[in-house]
Amino acid sequence: MPHQTDDLRIRAITQVQPPRALHERFPVSERAADTVFETRRAIQRILHGEDDRLLVVVGPCSVHDPQAALEYAGRLLPVRQAMSADLVVVMRVYFEKPRTTVGWKGLINDPDLDESFEINKGLSLARKLLL
């Protein structure tokens, strides 16, 4: 009799919601789309030497508390605006910890920080925060 050797540590399988479903539930606003478009264009111009400002990417190692991330962004915005002639300030936002092999893997993977791995909840929280 053959021994089972595959899928020994799988407790359950939950379907992850597709990106389209997230986009439909949380559509991007015109203001958010403008911000992303303009910032990407500014970054591209800096990287191609067409803009002499300095690109500054700042932020936490990873987001574990959406409210704290919003507070951080709220404090960063006036600095971004005040320094815009010399700097393009971009807030770093990581939702996953890809190099972490032990412990918490990030907001998307474990939004409740309790090893419940509610990935669909994490995806929704991340999308809402970015918007």
Coordinates of C-alpha atoms in Angstrom, one line a residue:
M1 CA 0.0 0.0 0.0
P2 CA 1.5 3.4 -1.0
H3 CA 2.0 6.1 1.6
Q4 CA 0.5 9.5 1.2
T5 CA 3.4 11.9 0.6
D6 CA 1.8 15.0 -0.9
D7 CA -0.2 17.8 0.8
L8 CA 0.6 16.6 4.3
R9 CA 0.4 20.0 5.9
I10 CA -2.6 21.4 4.2
R11 CA -5.5 22.1 6.6
A12 CA -7.9 23.7 4.2
I13 CA -8.1 25.3 0.8
T14 CA -9.8 28.7 0.4
Q15 CA -10.2 30.4 -3.0
V16 CA -8.5 33.7 -3.2
Q17 CA -10.6 36.5 -4.7
P18 CA -9.4 37.6 -8.1
P19 CA -8.1 41.1 -8.7
R20 CA -11.1 42.0 -10.8
A21 CA -13.4 41.4 -7.8
L22 CA -11.3 43.6 -5.6
H23 CA -11.3 46.4 -8.2
E24 CA -15.0 46.1 -8.5
R25 CA -15.6 46.3 -4.8
F26 CA -13.0 49.0 -4.3
P27 CA -12.7 51.1 -7.5
V28 CA -10.0 53.6 -7.8
S29 CA -11.1 57.2 -7.6
E30 CA -10.1 59.8 -10.1
R31 CA -8.1 61.6 -7.5
A32 CA -6.2 58.4 -6.6
A33 CA -5.6 57.6 -10.2
D34 CA -4.2 61.1 -10.8
T35 CA -1.9 60.8 -7.9
V36 CA -0.5 57.4 -9.0
F37 CA -0.2 58.6 -12.6
E38 CA 1.6 61.9 -11.8
T39 CA 3.9 60.3 -9.2
R40 CA 4.9 57.5 -11.6
R41 CA 5.6 60.1 -14.3
A42 CA 7.7 62.1 -11.9
I43 CA 9.7 59.0 -10.9
Q44 CA 10.2 58.1 -14.5
R45 CA 11.5 61.6 -15.3
I46 CA 14.0 61.4 -12.4
L47 CA 15.2 58.0 -13.4
H48 CA 15.7 59.1 -17.0
G49 CA 17.6 62.3 -15.9
E50 CA 14.9 64.6 -17.1
D51 CA 14.2 65.9 -13.6
D52 CA 17.0 66.8 -11.2
R53 CA 14.9 66.3 -8.0
L54 CA 15.9 63.5 -5.6
L55 CA 13.6 60.5 -5.3
V56 CA 13.1 59.6 -1.6
V57 CA 11.3 56.4 -0.7
V58 CA 10.4 56.3 3.0
G59 CA 8.2 54.3 5.2
P60 CA 7.8 51.3 7.6
C61 CA 9.3 47.9 7.0
S62 CA 5.7 46.6 6.5
V63 CA 2.2 47.7 7.2
H64 CA 0.5 45.8 10.0
D65 CA -1.9 48.5 11.1
P66 CA -3.8 50.3 8.4
Q67 CA -4.8 53.2 10.7
A68 CA -1.2 53.7 11.7
A69 CA -0.2 53.7 8.0
L70 CA -2.8 56.4 7.3
E71 CA -1.5 58.5 10.2
Y72 CA 2.0 58.1 8.9
A73 CA 0.9 59.2 5.4
G74 CA -1.0 62.1 6.9
R75 CA 2.2 63.3 8.6
L76 CA 4.3 62.7 5.4
L77 CA 2.0 64.6 3.1
P78 CA 2.9 68.1 4.3
V79 CA 6.6 67.2 4.1
R80 CA 6.1 65.9 0.6
Q81 CA 4.3 69.2 -0.4
A82 CA 6.8 71.5 1.3
M83 CA 9.9 69.8 -0.3
S84 CA 8.3 69.2 -3.7
A85 CA 10.7 71.6 -5.5
D86 CA 13.7 69.5 -4.5
L87 CA 12.3 66.0 -3.7
V88 CA 9.7 63.5 -4.8
V89 CA 8.7 61.8 -1.6
V90 CA 7.0 58.4 -2.0
M91 CA 5.7 56.4 0.9
R92 CA 6.9 52.8 1.0
V93 CA 4.0 50.4 1.6
Y94 CA 4.8 46.7 1.9
F95 CA 2.0 44.3 2.8
E96 CA 4.0 41.1 2.7
K97 CA 7.3 39.9 4.1
P98 CA 8.6 37.7 1.4
R99 CA 12.0 36.9 3.1
T100 CA 10.4 36.0 6.4
T101 CA 10.4 32.3 6.9
V102 CA 9.3 32.2 10.6
G103 CA 6.7 34.4 12.2
W104 CA 4.2 36.9 10.8
K105 CA 4.1 37.0 7.0
G106 CA 2.4 40.4 6.5
L107 CA -1.0 42.1 6.4
I108 CA -2.3 40.3 3.3
N109 CA -1.4 36.8 4.6
D110 CA -2.4 37.3 8.2
P111 CA -4.4 40.6 8.7
D112 CA -5.5 39.7 12.3
L113 CA -1.9 38.8 13.4
D114 CA -3.3 35.6 14.8
E115 CA -2.2 33.0 12.2
S116 CA -5.8 32.8 10.9
F117 CA -4.5 33.6 7.4
E118 CA -7.6 35.4 6.2
I119 CA -6.0 36.3 2.9
N120 CA -9.2 37.7 1.3
K121 CA -9.6 40.0 4.3
G122 CA -6.0 41.0 3.9
L123 CA -6.3 41.8 0.2
S124 CA -9.4 43.9 0.9
L125 CA -7.6 45.8 3.7
A126 CA -4.6 46.4 1.5
R127 CA -6.7 47.7 -1.4
K128 CA -8.7 50.0 0.7
L129 CA -5.6 51.4 2.3
L130 CA -3.9 52.1 -1.0
L131 CA -7.0 53.9 -2.3

